Tab-separated table of C-alpha atoms in Angstrom:
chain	number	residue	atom	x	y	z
A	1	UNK	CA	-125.928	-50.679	16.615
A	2	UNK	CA	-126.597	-50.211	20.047
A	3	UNK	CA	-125.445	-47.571	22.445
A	4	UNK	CA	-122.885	-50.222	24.165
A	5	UNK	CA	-121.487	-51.144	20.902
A	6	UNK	CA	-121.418	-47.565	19.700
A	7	UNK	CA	-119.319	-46.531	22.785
A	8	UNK	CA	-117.588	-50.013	22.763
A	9	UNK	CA	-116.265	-49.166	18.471
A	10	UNK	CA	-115.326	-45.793	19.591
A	11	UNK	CA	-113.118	-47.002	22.634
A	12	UNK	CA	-111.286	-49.984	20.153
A	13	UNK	CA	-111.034	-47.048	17.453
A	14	UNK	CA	-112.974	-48.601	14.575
A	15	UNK	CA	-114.630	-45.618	14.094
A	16	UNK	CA	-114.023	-43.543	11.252
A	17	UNK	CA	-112.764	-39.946	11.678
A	18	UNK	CA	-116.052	-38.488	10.908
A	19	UNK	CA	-117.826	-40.628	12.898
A	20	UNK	CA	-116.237	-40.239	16.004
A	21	UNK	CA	-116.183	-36.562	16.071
A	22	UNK	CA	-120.148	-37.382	15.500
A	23	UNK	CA	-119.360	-39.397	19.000
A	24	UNK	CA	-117.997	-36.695	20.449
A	25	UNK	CA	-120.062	-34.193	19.408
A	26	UNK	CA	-122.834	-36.103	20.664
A	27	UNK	CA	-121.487	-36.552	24.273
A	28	UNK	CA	-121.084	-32.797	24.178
A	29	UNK	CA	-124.985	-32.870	23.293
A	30	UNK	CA	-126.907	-35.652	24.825
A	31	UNK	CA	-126.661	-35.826	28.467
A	32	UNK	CA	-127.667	-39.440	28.593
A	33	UNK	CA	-125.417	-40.535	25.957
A	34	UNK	CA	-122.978	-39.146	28.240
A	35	UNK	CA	-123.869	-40.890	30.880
A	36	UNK	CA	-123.912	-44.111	29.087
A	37	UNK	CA	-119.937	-43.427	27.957
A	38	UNK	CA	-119.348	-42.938	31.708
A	39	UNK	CA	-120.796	-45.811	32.857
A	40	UNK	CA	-118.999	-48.234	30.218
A	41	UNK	CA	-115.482	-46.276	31.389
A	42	UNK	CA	-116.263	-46.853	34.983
A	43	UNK	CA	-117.462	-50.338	34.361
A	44	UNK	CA	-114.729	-51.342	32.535
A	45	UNK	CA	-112.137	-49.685	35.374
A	46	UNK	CA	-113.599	-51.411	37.983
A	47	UNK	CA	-114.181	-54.896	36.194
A	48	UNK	CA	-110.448	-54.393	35.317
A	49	UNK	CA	-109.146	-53.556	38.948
A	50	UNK	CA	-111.100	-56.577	40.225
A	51	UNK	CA	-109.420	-59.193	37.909
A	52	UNK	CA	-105.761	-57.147	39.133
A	53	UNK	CA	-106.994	-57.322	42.683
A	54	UNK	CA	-107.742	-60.863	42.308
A	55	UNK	CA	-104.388	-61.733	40.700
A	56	UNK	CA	-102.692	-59.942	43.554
A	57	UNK	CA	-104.769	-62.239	46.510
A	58	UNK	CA	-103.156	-65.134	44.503
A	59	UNK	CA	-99.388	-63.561	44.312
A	60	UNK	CA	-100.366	-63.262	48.076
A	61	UNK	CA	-100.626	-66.950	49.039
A	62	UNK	CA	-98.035	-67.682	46.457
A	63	UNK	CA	-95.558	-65.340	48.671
A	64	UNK	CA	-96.620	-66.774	51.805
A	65	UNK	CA	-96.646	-69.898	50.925
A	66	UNK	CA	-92.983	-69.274	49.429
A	67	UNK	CA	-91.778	-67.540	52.537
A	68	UNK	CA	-92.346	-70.562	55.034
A	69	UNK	CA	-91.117	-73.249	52.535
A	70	UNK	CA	-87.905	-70.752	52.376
A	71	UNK	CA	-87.406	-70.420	55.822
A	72	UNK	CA	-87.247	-74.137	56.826
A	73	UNK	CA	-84.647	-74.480	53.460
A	74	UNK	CA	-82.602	-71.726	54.482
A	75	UNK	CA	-82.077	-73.619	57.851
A	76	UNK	CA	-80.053	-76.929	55.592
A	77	UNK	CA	-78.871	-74.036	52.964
A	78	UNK	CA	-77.292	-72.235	55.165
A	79	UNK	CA	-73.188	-73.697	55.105
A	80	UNK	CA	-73.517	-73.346	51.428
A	81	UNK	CA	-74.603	-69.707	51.160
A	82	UNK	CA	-71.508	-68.871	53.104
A	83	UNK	CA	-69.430	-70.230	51.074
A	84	UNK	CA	-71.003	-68.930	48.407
A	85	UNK	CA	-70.587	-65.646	49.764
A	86	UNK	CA	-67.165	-65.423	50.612
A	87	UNK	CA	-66.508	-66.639	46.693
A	88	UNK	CA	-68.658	-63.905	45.834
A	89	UNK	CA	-67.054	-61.269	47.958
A	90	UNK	CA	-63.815	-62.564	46.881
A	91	UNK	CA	-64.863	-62.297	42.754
A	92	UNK	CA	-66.328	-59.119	43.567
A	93	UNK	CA	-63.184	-57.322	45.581
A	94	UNK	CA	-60.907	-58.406	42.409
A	95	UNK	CA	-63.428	-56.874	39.919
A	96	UNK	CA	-63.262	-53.740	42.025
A	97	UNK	CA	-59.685	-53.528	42.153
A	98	UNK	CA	-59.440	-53.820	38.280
A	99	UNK	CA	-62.068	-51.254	37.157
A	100	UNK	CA	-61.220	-48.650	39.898
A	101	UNK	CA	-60.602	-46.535	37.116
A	102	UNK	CA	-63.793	-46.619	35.592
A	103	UNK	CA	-65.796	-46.440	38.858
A	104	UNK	CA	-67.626	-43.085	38.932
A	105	UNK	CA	-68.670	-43.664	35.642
A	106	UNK	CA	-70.153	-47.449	36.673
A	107	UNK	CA	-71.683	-46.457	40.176
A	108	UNK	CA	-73.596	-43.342	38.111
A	109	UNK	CA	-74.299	-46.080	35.094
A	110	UNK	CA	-75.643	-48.354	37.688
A	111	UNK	CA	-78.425	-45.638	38.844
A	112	UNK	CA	-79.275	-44.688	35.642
A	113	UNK	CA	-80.395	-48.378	34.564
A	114	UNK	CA	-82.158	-48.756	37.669
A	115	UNK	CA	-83.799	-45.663	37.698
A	116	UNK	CA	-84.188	-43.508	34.995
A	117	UNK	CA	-84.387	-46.206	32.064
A	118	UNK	CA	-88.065	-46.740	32.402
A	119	UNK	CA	-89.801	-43.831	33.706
A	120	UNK	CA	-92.910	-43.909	35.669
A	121	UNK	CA	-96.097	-42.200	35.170
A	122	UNK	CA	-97.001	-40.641	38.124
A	123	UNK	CA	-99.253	-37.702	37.443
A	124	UNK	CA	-97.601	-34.803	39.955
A	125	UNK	CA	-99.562	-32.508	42.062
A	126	UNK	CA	-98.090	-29.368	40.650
A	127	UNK	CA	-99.352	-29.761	37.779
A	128	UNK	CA	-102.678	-28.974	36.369
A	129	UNK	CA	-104.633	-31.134	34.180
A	130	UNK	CA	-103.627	-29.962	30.813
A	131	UNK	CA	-99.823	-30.064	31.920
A	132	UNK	CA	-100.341	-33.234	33.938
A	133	UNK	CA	-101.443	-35.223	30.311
A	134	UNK	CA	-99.066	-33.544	28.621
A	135	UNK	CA	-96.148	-34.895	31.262
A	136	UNK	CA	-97.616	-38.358	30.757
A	137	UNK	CA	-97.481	-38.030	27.549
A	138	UNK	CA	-94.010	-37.314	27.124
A	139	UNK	CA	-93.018	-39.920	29.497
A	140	UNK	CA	-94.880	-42.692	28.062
A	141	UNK	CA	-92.614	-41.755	24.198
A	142	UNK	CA	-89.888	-41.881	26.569
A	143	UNK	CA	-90.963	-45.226	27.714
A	144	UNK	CA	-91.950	-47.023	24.157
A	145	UNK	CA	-87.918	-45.755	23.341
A	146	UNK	CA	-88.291	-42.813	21.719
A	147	UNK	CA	-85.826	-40.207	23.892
A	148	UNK	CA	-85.820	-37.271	21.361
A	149	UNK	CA	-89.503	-37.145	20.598
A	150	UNK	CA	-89.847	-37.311	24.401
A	151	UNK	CA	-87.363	-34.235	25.191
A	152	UNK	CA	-88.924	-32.052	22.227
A	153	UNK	CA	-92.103	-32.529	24.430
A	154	UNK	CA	-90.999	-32.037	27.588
A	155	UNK	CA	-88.769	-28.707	26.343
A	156	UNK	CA	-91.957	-27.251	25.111
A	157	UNK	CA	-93.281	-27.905	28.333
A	158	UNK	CA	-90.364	-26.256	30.049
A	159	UNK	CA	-90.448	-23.482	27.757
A	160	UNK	CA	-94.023	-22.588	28.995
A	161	UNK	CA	-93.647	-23.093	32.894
A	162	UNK	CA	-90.526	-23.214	33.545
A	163	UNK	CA	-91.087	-23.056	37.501
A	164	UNK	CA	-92.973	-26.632	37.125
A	165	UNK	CA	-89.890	-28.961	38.953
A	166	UNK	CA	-91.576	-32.284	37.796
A	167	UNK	CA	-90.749	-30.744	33.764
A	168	UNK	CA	-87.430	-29.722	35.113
A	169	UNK	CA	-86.261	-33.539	36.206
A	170	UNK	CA	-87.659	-35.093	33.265
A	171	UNK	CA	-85.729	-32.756	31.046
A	172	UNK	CA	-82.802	-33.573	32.733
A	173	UNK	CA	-83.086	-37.314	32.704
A	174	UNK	CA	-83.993	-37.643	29.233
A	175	UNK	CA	-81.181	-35.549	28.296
A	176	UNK	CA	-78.956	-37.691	30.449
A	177	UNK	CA	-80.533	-41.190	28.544
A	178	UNK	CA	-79.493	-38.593	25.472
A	179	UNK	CA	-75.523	-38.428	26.627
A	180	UNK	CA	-76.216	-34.436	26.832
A	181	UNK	CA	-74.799	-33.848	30.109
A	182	UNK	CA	-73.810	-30.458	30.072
A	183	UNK	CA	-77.607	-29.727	29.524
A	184	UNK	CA	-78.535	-32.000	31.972
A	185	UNK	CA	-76.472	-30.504	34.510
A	186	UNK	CA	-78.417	-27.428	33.918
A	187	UNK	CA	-81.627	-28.677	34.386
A	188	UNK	CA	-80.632	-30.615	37.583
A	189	UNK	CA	-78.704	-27.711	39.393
A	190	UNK	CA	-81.330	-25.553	38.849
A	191	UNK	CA	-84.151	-28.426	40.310
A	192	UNK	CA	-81.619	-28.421	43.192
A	193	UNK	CA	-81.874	-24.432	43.663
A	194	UNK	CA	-85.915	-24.490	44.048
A	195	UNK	CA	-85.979	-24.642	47.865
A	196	UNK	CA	-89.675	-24.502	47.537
A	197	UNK	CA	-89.698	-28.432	47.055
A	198	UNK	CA	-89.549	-29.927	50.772
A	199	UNK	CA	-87.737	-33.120	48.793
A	200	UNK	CA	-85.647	-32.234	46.306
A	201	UNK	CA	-83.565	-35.215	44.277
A	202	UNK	CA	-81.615	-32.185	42.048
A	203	UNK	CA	-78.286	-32.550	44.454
A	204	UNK	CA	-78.131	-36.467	43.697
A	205	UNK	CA	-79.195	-36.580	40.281
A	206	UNK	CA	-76.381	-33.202	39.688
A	207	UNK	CA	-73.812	-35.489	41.023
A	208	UNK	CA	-75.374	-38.627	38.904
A	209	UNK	CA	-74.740	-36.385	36.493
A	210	UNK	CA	-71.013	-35.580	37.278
A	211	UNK	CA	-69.891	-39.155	37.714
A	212	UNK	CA	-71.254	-40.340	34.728
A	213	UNK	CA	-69.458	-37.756	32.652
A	214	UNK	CA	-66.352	-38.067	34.610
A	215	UNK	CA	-64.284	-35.005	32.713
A	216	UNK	CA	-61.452	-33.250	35.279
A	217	UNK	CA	-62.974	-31.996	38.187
A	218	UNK	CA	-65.657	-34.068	37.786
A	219	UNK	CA	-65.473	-36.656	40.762
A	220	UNK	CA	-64.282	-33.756	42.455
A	221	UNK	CA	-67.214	-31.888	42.324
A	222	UNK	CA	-69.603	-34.641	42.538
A	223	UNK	CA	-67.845	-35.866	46.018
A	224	UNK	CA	-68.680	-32.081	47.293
A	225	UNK	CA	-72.085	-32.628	46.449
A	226	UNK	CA	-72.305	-35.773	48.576
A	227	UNK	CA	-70.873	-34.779	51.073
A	228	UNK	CA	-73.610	-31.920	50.981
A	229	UNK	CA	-76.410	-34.160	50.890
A	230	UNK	CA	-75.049	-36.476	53.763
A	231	UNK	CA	-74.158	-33.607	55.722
A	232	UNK	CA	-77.364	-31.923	55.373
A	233	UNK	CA	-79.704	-34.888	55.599
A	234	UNK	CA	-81.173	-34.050	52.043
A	235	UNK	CA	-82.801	-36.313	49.742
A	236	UNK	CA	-80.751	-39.433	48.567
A	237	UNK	CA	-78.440	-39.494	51.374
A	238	UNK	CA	-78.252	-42.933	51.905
A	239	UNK	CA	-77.010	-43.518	48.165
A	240	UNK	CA	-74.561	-40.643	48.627
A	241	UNK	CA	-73.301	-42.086	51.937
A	242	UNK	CA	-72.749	-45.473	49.951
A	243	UNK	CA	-70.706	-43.507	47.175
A	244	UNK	CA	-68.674	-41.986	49.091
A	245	UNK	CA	-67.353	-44.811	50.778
A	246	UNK	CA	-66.747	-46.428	47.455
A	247	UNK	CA	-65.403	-43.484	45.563
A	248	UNK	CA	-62.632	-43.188	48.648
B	1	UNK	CA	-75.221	-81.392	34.635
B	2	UNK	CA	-78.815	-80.389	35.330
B	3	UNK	CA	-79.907	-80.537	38.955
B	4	UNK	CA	-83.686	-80.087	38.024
B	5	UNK	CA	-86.513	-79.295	35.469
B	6	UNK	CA	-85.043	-76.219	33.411
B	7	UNK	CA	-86.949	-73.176	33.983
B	8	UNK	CA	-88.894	-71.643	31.240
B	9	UNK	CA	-86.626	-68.808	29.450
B	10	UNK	CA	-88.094	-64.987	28.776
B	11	UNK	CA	-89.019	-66.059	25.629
B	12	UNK	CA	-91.106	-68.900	26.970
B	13	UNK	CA	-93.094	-66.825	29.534
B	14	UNK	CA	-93.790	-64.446	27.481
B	15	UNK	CA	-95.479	-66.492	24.980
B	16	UNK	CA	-97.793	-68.474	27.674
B	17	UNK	CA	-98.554	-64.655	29.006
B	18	UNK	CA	-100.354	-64.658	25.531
B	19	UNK	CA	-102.086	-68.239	25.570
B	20	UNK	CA	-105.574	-69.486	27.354
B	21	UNK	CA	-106.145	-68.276	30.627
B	22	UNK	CA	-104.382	-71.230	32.769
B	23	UNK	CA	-101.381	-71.037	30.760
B	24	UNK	CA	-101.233	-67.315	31.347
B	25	UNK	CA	-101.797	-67.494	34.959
B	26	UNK	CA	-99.461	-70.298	35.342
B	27	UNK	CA	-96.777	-68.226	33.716
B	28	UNK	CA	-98.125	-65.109	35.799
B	29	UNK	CA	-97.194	-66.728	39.200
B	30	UNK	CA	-93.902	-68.420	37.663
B	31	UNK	CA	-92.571	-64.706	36.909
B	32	UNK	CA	-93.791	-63.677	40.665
B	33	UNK	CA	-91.891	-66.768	42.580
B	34	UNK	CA	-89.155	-66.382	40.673
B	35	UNK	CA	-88.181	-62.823	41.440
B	36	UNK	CA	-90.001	-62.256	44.673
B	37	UNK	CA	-86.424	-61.977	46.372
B	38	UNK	CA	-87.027	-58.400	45.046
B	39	UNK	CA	-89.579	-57.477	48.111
B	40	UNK	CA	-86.390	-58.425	50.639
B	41	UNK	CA	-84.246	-56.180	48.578
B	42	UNK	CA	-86.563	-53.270	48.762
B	43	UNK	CA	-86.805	-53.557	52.251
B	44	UNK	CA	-83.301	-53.597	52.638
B	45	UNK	CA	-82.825	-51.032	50.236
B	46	UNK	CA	-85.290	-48.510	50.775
B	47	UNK	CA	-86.389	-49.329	54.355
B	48	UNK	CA	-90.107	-50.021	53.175
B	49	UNK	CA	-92.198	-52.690	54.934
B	50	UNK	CA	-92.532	-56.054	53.774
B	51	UNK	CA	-96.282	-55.282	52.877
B	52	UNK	CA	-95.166	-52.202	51.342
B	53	UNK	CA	-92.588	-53.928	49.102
B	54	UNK	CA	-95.523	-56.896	48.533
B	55	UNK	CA	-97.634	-54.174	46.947
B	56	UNK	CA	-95.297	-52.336	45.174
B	57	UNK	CA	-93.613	-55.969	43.773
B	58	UNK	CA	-97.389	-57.165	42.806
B	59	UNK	CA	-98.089	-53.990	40.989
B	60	UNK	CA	-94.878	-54.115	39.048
B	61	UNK	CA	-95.538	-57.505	37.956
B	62	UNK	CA	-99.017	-56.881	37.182
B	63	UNK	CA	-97.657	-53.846	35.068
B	64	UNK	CA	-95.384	-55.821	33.312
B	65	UNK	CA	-97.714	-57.801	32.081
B	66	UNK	CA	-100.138	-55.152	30.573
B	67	UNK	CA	-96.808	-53.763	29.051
B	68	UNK	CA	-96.631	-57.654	27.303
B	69	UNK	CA	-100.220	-57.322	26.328
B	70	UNK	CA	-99.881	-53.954	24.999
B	71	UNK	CA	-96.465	-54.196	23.526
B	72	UNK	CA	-95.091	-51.756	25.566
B	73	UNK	CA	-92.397	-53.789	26.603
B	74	UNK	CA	-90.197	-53.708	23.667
B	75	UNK	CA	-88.113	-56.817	24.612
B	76	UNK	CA	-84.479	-54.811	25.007
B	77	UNK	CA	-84.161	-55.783	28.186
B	78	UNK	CA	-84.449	-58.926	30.287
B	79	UNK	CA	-87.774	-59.649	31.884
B	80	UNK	CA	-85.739	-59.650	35.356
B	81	UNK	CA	-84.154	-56.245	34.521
B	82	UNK	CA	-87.153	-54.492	33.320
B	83	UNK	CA	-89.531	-55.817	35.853
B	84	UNK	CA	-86.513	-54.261	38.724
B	85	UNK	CA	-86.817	-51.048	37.174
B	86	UNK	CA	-90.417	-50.813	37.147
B	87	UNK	CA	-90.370	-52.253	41.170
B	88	UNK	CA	-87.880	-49.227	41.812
B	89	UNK	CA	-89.446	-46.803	40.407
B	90	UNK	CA	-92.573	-47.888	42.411
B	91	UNK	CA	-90.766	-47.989	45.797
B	92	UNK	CA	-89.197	-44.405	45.090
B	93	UNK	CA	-92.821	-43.388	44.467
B	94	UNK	CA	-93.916	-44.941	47.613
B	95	UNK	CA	-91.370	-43.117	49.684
B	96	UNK	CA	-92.028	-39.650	47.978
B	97	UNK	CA	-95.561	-40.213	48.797
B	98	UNK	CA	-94.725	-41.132	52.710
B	99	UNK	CA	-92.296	-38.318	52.562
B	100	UNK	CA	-94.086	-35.527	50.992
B	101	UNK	CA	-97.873	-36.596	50.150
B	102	UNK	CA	-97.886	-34.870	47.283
B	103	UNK	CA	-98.199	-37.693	44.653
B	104	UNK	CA	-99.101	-41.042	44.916
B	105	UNK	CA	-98.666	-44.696	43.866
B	106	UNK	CA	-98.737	-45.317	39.671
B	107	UNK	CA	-101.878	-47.737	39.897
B	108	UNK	CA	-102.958	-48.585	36.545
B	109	UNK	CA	-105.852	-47.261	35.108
B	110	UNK	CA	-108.674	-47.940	32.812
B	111	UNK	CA	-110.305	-44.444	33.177
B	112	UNK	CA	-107.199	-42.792	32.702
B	113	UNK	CA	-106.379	-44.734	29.271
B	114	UNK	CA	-109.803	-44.078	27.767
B	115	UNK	CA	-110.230	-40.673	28.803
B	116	UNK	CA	-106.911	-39.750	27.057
B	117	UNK	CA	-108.717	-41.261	23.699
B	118	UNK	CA	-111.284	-38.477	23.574
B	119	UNK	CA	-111.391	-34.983	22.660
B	120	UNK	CA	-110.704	-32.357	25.301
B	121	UNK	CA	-114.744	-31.034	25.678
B	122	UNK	CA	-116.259	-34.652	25.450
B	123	UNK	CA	-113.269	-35.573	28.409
B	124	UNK	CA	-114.474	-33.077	30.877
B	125	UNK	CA	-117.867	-33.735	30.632
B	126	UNK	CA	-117.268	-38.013	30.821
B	127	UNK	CA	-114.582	-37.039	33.305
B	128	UNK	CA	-117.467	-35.226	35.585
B	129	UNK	CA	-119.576	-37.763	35.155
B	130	UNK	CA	-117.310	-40.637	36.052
B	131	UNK	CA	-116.119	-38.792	39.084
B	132	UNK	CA	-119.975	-38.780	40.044
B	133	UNK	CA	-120.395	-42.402	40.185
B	134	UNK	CA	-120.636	-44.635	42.870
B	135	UNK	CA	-117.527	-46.938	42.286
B	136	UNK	CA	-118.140	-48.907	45.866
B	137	UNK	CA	-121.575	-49.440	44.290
B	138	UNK	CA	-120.548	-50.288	41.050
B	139	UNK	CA	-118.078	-52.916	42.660
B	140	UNK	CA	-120.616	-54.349	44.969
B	141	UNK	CA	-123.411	-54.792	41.897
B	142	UNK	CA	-120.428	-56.400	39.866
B	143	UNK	CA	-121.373	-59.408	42.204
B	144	UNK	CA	-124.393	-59.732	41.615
B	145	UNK	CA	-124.562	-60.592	38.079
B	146	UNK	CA	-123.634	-63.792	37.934
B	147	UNK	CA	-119.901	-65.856	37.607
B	148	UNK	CA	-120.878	-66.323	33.481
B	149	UNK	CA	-120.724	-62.719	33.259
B	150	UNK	CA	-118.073	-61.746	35.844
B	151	UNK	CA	-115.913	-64.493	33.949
B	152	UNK	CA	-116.310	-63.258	30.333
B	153	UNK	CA	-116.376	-59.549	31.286
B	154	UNK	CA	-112.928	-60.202	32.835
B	155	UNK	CA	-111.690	-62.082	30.525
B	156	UNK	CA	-112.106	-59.322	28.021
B	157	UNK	CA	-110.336	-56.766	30.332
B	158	UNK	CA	-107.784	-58.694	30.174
B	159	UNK	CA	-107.617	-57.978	26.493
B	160	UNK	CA	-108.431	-61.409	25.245
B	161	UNK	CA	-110.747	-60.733	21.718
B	162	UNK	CA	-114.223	-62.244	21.521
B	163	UNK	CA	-112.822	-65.433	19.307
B	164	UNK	CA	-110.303	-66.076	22.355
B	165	UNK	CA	-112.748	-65.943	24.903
B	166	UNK	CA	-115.211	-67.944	22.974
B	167	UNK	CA	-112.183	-70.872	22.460
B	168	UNK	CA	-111.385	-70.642	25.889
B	169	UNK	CA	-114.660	-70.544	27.777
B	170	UNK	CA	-116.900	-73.037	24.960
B	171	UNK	CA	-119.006	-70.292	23.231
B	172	UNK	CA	-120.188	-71.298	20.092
B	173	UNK	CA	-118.994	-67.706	18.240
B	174	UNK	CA	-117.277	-64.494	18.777
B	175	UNK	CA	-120.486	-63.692	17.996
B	176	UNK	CA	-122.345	-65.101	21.197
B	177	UNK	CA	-119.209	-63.521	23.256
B	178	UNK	CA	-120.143	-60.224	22.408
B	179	UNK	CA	-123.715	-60.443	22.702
B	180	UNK	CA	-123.362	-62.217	25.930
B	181	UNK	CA	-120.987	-59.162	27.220
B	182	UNK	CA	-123.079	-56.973	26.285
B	183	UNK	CA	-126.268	-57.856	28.046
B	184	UNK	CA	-123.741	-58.977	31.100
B	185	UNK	CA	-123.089	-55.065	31.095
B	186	UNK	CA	-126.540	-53.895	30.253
B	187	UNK	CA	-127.462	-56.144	33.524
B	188	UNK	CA	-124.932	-54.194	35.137
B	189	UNK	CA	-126.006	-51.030	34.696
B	190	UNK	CA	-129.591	-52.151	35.347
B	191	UNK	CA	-128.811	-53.191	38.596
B	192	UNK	CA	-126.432	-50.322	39.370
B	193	UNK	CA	-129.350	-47.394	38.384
B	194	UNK	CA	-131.923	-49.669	40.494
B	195	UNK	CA	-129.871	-48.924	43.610
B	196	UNK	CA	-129.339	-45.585	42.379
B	197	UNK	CA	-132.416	-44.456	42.037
């Protein structure tokens, strides 16, 4: 077996147990075998990133393409999408009127899906290597659906560096994917107490947290918070500004 | 009363995502005209450019489709819903990274997804070494070794097997495929350690 095929059965994990710790023993050992791991890694990344780049030169003229046909079709569409409209504004007004009473809960439902369903793994700056895997780790279980393997990881985390805010908001939107609010609420107010983040989400995702939960005092509280972050031009103010005009 | 051809249903794209390589790219672009409203939203939403919300929509799709390939995508959502979520989270990245420079853009990647196989000692000395190559190099040799090779190296990033490729580009054998990729990346490295040295 060749060195390429060697590195190529270690990467597609046909190895055998023994025999890859004999791999990896034998990067550890043989500078050129090393090398040659490297190169197939790099190789393989920027083969990879080609064929994406190449895809995305096509999306381009696809989009551009789109956009002019779209623009001369908007000019005959345009008495129809009106009308459409006003239907649509009319549907949606009498929707509103009928599930006023379940609107904090739907407006914080409605960020949740959009935000904190999938998660994405963005290795943060704060954290250091180890920690940084470990994060990414945690979020991709999250991600393949499993929410209580995830927050088991990501408490451990916590548990060790507890100052680390990325660990923090995790924790708190797993829990919230979890329906453990009152826990989430404590991760989230205290992300919104570090003031050594220059943009800190913890005041939205705190009142996220109170609308979806919705007890007495909840809106309340949450409409406080808003108000906060409008007033004080923090983080997420232009969801909090639309809130609060629906919420009124 | 049908005004037009049907359009394919989830379920349909999906499974041409999986087929030859036409069929997958035809399927590939269907899925990006057919939500690519979803750069005007997140300009109106998030006050990102147009080639800002481009990007970020191009990488979502592309995303989505290594989460078909890889089976990440479990199928509990709609291929609309999931791909908005990913496209969000990719435009809130993009405006913590304008707004704080502290983290930047998911971009999928290779490097990171091997180097997570191996053992922690093995990673940081591959890791070292990898950060010590010459990617612009490495790009601009990729070139050079001819469209038979660029074509059935890519198509095997793409995570199409050797018997796949060898259907879909007339090799005779899985067999030839991997021989062939193999001396398409020995010629690779050849060239790229010529320059190099």
């Amino acid at each position: 077996m060749s060195n390429l095929e060697y590195i190529e059965a270690y990467f597609s994990q046909s190895l055998s147990a023994g025999d890859k710790q004999e791999f990896e023993k034998r990067v550890a050992e043989d500078v050129a075998f090393a090398e040659d791991v490297a190169f197939y890694i790099t190789a393989n990344d920027v083969i990879y990133n080609q064929v994406l780049e190449e895809k995305k030169q096509r999306f381009r003229q696809i989009y551009r393409q789109d956009t002019s046909m779209s623009r001369s079709s908007a000019r005959v569409l345009w008495r129809y999408a009106i009308a459409a409209s006003v239907i649509a504004i009319a549907i949606i007004a009498s929707l509103l009127t009928i599930t006023k009473m379940d609107l904090p809960e739907r407006l914080a439902d409605d960020y949740i899906s959009r935000n904190w369903e999938t998660l994405s793994v963005t290795m943060n700056a704060n954290a250091n290597q180890t920690s940084g895997d470990s994060l990414q780790r945690a979020i991709s279980v999250f991600n393949n659906g499993k929410p209580h393997e995830a927050i088991v990881m990501l408490e451990e985390m916590y548990r060790k560096d507890s100052l680390n805010y990325s660990v923090k908001e995790y924790c708190g939107i797993v829990s919230v994917q979890l329906k453990q609010y009152d826990k989430a609420l404590g991760y989230f107010s205290s992300l919104a107490n570090d003031t050594s983040l220059e943009v800190n989400p913890g005041r939205l995702y705190t009142a996220v947290v109170l609308l979806k939960r919705n007890q007495h005092g909840d809106k309340a509280a949450a409409k406080k918070i808003l108000t906060a972050i409008v007033e004080g031009d923090f983080q997420g103010k232009e969801e909090a500004l639309k809130w609060l005009k629906e919420l009124e | 009363m049908s005004f037009g051809p049907s359009l394919p249903s989830d379920e349909e794209l999906i499974k041409k995502l999986r087929e030859s390589a036409l069929t997958r790219r035809r399927a590939e672009e269907e899925i990006f005209s057919r939500y690519r409203y979803f750069i005007k939203e997140g300009q109106n939403q998030y006050s990102l450019s147009e080639e800002e919300c481009f990007e970020a929509y191009a990488d979502s799709i592309l995303e989505m489709i290594k989460n078909v390939d890889t089976d990440v995508f479990a199928r509990r959502s709609s291929i609309k819903t999931y791909l908005y979520r990913i496209f969000n989270n990719k435009c809130v990245d993009l405006i913590r990274k304008k707004t704080t420079n502290k983290s930047s853009v998911h971009r999928t990647s290779v490097i990171t997804d091997m180097l997570f196989m191996m053992e922690d000692s093995a990673k940081t000395i591959v890791q070292r070494l990898i950060e010590e190559t010459d990617h612009d190099l490495l790009k601009n040799k990729l070139a050079e070794i001819g469209d038979n090779c660029k074509k059935v190296l890519a198509l095997f990033a793409e995570g199409y097997s050797d018997k796949e490729i060898a259907t879909m580009a007339d090799y005779k054998s899985a067999d030839v495929v991997k021989t062939t990729r193999m001396r398409c990346m020995d010629r690779l490295r050849k060239l790229y350690n010529t320059r190099v040295e």
